[in-house]
């Protein structure tokens, strides 16, 4: 198969398109012929070796955890999928080697769900990791009707989905931080935009004098401190970026988990017209290095994907 791989940790320039052996298919594994793969910030962190202490890793290493594609084969213990099924997945395994930047990816059955019918391949590939992060964070905070939710980075990959998922959960209001150039986009998602940076808590209180009920942080640092000032209950502060800091403040850290059930909920929201994945740019597989550079630079509106 053709795949993007690295032989050592380092810069985006190490990502090369090459021929690799087809990956193994275990008893409970689904072999997916990839149509598109999502590119996430964690991918460049894997490439640079930042997760080497958390996950056993092996070279040549194919990055990527998000996939949309068609089932090419299924192990003998697989019961939920058959050859020809269109699927999406957050294919995080217990070790890092066989990622989704490839023509074929071996995905544990527990990481997959049926592809939403109303999504393109590119949109479907942008949904799993970011969508699951948004949904699981909001569930962890027990988000529901009557809540006012603050989403930091509301125009980004996780943030733009979190705004929409929160609305689908029936919250009263969503306030989203973003740079001024993204305010119209945040409004189009159903949130009230505020500019991040110094004075954030005061700007949020100008919109919501009583503060907010839930805060979702994707960056750590000062955003966490501003959030806890606005919350009646610090336990409803969720961070995906700063486990030690959020714990000191009384909130919770989230590291997204693969979940067929949660992916199925998200796919249902897409098919119901309540959730849209915004793809800022789709690159061909061979340009994975350019995709990484764009994501590393930050300020992406929505998602970046690779088309295979």
Tab-separated table of N, CA and C in Angstrom, residues 14 25 33 86 114 124 136 151 186 212 219-221 223 252 259 261-262 271 273-274 298:
chain	number	residue	atom	x	y	z
A	14	UNK	N	9.893	15.298	7.337
A	14	UNK	CA	10.186	13.873	7.415
A	14	UNK	C	9.043	13.003	6.910
A	25	UNK	N	-4.329	-7.843	9.940
A	25	UNK	CA	-5.738	-7.776	10.336
A	25	UNK	C	-5.952	-8.782	11.451
A	33	UNK	N	-10.301	0.521	3.728
A	33	UNK	CA	-9.686	1.196	2.582
A	33	UNK	C	-10.002	2.682	2.717
A	86	UNK	N	-19.530	1.486	4.584
A	86	UNK	CA	-18.870	2.781	4.684
A	86	UNK	C	-18.802	3.167	6.157
A	114	UNK	N	-20.802	3.553	11.600
A	114	UNK	CA	-21.252	3.786	10.228
A	114	UNK	C	-21.043	5.247	9.848
A	124	UNK	N	-16.660	13.545	6.707
A	124	UNK	CA	-16.736	12.387	7.599
A	124	UNK	C	-15.398	12.134	8.282
A	136	UNK	N	-17.763	14.112	24.347
A	136	UNK	CA	-17.390	13.522	25.634
A	136	UNK	C	-17.110	14.588	26.683
A	151	UNK	N	-17.238	27.982	25.195
A	151	UNK	CA	-16.325	27.138	24.422
A	151	UNK	C	-15.133	27.984	24.002
A	186	UNK	N	-18.330	31.959	13.950
A	186	UNK	CA	-18.832	31.474	15.241
A	186	UNK	C	-20.327	31.767	15.371
A	212	UNK	N	-21.260	31.549	33.552
A	212	UNK	CA	-21.637	30.418	32.708
A	212	UNK	C	-21.738	29.162	33.573
A	219	UNK	N	-7.010	24.778	25.366
A	219	UNK	CA	-5.673	25.363	25.261
A	219	UNK	C	-4.899	25.382	26.572
A	220	UNK	N	-5.579	25.402	27.704
A	220	UNK	CA	-4.897	25.495	28.985
A	220	UNK	C	-4.500	26.921	29.320
A	221	UNK	N	-3.725	27.082	30.404
A	221	UNK	CA	-3.184	28.385	30.770
A	221	UNK	C	-4.235	29.379	31.216
A	223	UNK	N	-6.776	30.693	29.828
A	223	UNK	CA	-8.182	30.407	29.553
A	223	UNK	C	-8.832	29.656	30.706
A	252	UNK	N	-11.960	18.960	35.487
A	252	UNK	CA	-11.575	17.630	35.032
A	252	UNK	C	-10.828	17.702	33.711
A	259	UNK	N	-15.148	5.318	20.761
A	259	UNK	CA	-16.467	4.862	21.203
A	259	UNK	C	-17.387	4.743	19.998
A	261	UNK	N	-20.512	3.905	20.180
A	261	UNK	CA	-21.796	4.500	20.559
A	261	UNK	C	-21.780	6.015	20.393
A	262	UNK	N	-20.704	6.658	20.854
A	262	UNK	CA	-20.633	8.116	20.746
A	262	UNK	C	-20.498	8.554	19.299
A	271	UNK	N	-26.591	13.493	10.066
A	271	UNK	CA	-27.660	13.107	9.144
A	271	UNK	C	-28.960	13.834	9.426
A	273	UNK	N	-29.042	16.945	10.153
A	273	UNK	CA	-28.816	18.340	9.800
A	273	UNK	C	-28.496	19.227	10.974
A	274	UNK	N	-28.097	18.646	12.116
A	274	UNK	CA	-27.831	19.426	13.317
A	274	UNK	C	-26.342	19.607	13.586
A	298	UNK	N	-1.698	26.910	13.531
A	298	UNK	CA	-2.885	27.333	14.275
A	298	UNK	C	-3.818	28.174	13.424
